[in-house]
Coordinates of C-alpha atoms in Angstrom, one line a residue:
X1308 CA -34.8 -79.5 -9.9
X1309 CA -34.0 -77.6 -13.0
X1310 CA -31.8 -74.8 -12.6
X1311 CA -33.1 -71.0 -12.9
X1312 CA -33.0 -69.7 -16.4
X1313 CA -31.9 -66.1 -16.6
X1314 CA -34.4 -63.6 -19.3
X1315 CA -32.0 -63.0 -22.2
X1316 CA -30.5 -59.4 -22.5
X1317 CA -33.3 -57.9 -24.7
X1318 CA -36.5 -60.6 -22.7
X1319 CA -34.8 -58.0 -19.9
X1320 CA -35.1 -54.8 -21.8
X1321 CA -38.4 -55.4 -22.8
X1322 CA -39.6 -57.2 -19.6
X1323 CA -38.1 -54.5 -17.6
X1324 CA -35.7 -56.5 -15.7
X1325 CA -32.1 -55.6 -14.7
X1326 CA -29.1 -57.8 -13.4
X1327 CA -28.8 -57.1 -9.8
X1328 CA -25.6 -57.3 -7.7
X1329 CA -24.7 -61.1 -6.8
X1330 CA -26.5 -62.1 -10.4
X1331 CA -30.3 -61.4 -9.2
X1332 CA -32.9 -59.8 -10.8
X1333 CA -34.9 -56.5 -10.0
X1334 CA -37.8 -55.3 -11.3
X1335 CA -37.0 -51.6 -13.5
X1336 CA -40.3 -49.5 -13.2
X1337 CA -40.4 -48.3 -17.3
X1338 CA -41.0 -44.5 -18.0
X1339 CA -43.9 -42.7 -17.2
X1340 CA -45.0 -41.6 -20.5
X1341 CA -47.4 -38.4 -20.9
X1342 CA -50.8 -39.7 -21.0
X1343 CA -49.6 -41.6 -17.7
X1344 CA -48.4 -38.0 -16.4
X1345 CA -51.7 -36.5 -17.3
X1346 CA -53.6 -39.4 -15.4
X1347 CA -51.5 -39.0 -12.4
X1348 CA -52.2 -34.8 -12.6
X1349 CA -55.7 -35.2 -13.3
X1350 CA -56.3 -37.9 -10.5
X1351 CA -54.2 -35.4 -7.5
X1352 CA -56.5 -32.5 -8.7
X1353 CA -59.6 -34.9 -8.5
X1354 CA -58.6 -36.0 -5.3
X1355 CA -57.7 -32.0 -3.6
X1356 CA -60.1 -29.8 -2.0
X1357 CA -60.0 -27.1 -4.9
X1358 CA -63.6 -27.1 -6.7
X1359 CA -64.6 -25.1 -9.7
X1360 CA -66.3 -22.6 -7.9
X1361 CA -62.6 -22.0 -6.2
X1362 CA -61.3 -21.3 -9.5
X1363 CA -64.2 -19.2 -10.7
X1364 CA -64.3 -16.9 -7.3
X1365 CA -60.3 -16.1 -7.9
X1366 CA -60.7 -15.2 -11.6
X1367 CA -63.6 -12.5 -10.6
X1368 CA -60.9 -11.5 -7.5
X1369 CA -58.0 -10.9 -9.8
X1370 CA -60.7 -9.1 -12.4
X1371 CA -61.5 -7.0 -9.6
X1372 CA -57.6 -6.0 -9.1
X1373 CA -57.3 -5.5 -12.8
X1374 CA -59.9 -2.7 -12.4
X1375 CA -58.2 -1.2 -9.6
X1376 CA -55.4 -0.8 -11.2
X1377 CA -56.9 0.7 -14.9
X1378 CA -59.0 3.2 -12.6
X1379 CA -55.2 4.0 -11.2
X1380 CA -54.1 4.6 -14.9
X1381 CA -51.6 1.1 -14.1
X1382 CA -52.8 0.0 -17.2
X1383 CA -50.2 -2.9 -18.1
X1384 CA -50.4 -4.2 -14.4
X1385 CA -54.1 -4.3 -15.2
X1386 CA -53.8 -5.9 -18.3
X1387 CA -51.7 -8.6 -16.6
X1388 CA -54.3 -9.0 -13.9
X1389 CA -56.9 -9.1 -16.6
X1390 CA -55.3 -11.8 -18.8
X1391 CA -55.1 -14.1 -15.7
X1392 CA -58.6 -14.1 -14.3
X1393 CA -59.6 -14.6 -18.3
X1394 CA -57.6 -17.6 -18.3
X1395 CA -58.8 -18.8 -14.9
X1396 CA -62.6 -18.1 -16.4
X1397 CA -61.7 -21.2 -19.2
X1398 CA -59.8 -22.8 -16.8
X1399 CA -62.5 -22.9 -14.2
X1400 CA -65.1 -25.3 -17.2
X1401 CA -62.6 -27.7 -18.4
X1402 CA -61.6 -28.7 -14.4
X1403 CA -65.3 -28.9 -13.9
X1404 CA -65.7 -31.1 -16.7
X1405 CA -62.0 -33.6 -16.1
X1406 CA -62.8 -33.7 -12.6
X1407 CA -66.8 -34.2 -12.5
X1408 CA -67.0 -31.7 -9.5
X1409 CA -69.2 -29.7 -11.9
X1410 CA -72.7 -28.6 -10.1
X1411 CA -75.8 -26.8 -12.2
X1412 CA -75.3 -23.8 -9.8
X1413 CA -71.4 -24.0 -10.7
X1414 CA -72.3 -23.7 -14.6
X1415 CA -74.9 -20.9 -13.4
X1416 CA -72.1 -19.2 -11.1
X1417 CA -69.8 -19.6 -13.9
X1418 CA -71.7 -18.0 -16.5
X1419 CA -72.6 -15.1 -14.2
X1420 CA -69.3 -13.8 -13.3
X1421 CA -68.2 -13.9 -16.6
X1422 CA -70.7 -11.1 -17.6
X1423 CA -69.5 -9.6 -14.3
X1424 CA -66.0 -9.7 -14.7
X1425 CA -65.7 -8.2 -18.2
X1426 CA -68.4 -5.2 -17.0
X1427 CA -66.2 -4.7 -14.0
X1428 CA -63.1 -3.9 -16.3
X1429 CA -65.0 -2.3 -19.0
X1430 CA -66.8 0.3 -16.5
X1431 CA -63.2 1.6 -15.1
X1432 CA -62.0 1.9 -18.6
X1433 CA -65.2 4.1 -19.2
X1434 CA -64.2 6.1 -16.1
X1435 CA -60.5 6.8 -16.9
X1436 CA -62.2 8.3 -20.2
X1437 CA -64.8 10.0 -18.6
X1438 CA -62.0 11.6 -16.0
X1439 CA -60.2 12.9 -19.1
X1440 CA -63.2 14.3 -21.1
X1441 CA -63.5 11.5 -23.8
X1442 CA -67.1 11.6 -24.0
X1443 CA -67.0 9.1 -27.2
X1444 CA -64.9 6.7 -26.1
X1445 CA -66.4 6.5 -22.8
X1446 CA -70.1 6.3 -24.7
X1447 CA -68.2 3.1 -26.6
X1448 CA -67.5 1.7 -23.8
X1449 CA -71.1 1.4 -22.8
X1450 CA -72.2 0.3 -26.2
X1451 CA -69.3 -2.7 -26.0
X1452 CA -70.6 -3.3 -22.3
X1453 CA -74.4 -3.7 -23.5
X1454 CA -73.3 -5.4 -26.9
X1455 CA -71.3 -8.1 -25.3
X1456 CA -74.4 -8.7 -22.7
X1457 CA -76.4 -9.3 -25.8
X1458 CA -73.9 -11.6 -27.6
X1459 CA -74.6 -13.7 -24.3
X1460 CA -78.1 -13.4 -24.0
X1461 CA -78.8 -14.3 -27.7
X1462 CA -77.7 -17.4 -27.2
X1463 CA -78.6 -18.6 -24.1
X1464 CA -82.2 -17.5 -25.3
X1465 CA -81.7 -19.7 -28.4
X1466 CA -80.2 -22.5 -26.6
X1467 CA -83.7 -22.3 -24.8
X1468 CA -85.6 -22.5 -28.0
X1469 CA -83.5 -25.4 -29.1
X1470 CA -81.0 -23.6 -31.1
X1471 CA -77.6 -23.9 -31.2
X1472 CA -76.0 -20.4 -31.3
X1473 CA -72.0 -20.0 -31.3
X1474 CA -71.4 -18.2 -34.1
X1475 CA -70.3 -14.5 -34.5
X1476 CA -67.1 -12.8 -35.1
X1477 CA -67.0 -11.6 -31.3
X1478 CA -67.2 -14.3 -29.1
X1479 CA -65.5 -14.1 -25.2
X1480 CA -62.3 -14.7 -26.0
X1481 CA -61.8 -12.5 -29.1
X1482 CA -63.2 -9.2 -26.9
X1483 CA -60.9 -10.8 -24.3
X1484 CA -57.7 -10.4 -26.6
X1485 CA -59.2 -6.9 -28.1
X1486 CA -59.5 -5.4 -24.5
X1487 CA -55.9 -7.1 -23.3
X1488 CA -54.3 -5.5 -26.3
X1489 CA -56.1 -2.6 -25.5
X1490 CA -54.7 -2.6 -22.0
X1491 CA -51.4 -3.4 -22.2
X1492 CA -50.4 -0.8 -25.0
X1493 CA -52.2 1.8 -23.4
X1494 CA -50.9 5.3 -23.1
X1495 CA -48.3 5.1 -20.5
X1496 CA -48.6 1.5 -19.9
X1497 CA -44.7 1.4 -20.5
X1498 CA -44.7 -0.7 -24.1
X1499 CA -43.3 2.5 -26.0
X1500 CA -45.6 5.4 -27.4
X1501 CA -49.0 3.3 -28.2
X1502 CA -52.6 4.7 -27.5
X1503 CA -54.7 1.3 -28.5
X1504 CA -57.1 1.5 -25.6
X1505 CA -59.3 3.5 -27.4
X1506 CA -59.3 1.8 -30.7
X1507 CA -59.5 -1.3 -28.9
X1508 CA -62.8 -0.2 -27.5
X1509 CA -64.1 0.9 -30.9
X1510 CA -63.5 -2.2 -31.7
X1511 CA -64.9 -3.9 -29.2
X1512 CA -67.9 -2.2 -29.8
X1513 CA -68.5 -2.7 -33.2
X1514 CA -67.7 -5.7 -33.4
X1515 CA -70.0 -6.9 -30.2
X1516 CA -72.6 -5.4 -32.2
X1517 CA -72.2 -7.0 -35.5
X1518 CA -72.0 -9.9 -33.7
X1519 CA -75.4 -10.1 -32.4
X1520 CA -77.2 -9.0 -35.3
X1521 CA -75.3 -12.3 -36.5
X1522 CA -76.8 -14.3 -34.0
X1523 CA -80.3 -12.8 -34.6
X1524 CA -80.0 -13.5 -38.4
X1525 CA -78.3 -16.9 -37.8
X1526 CA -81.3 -18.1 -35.0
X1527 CA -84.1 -16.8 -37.3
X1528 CA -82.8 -19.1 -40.1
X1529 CA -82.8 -21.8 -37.9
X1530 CA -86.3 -21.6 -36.8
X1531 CA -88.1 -20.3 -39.9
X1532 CA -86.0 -23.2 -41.8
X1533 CA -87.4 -25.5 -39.2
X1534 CA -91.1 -24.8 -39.7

């Protein structure tokens, strides 16, 4: 019987073997690299209980506290809270889509609390100015509520006619960095002498606005170039 032939030092490095005590061999598990790492996260999520809806139903909860706290003038707490349930609102589609727990109603529910969420927050903003007699900015607020309703329904109405329709300056998360700005450097929020809620919801508004007459213009190309 031929005797056992040992892996040279680098058939060992690159086999992943390693001289054991008493001259055996054992088998050296080689780094986890980070798609591996990614694989393994993706696969534990897959495998828990949480579901999209989960993550949807706390971004609308912590959007609930972030009004709380504006209509209690704790406007960087609130623009803390805000920022979170925003990110859980992005979060909540791309688990959907890694994990396949995604559901039509879950897309629906999805959809529907965003609208929700960002009214929720804009309406207490509108009350704090309507507490403090600033009939403009609290009729701003209004017009950034109803724009940003339109930016949404403009294009789900063109996806139903066939038509793509991202485009526009104001999409969700540009008003979602306008209001957070807005919030966090509000008058006594604590970040030094700032007052940028109310510019923030002038700009908001207008440019909620200009947004959808971009997606009219941009769907009425569309179709009267396709006929």
């Amino acid at each position: 019987m031929a005797p056992r032939q040992h892996p040279s030092p680098r058939r060992a490095r690159r086999g992943g073997y390693r001289a054991g005590r008493g001259g055996g061999e054992r088998r050296v598990r080689a780094p986890i690299g980070s798609g591996e790492r990614r694989a393994i996260v993706r696969n534990r999520l897959v495998e828990s209980r949480l579901t999209p809806n989960a993550i949807s139903l706390t971004g609308l909860a912590l959007n609930i506290v972030a009004a709380v706290l504006v209509w209690e003038q704790l406007f960087f707490l609130g623009g803390i809270a805000f920022i979170i349930g925003s990110i859980m609102d992005t979060l909540d589609g791309r688990y959907s889509r890694m994990s396949g727990k995604g559901t039509p109603f879950g897309a629906f529910l999805d959809s529907t609390l965003d609208r929700v969420e960002e009214g929720i927050v804009l309406t207490s903003v509108a009350g704090y100015f309507a507490l403090h007699g600033e009939r403009v900015a609290a009729a701003a607020v209004v017009v950034a509520v109803l724009a940003s309703l339109m930016v949404s329904y403009t294009r789900a109405r063109a996806e139903a006619l066939g038509v793509e329709c991202k485009v526009g300056i104001a999409t969700r998360p540009v008003r979602v960095v306008i209001l957070s700005i807005g919030l966090v450097f509000a008058r006594g929020a604590g970040l030094g002498n700032f007052e940028l809620l109310k510019p923030a919801v002038y700009v908001l508004a207008g440019l909620s606005l200009i947004t959808v007459a971009q997606r009219i213009w941009h769907v009425r190309r569309e179709l009267v170039g396709a006929t």
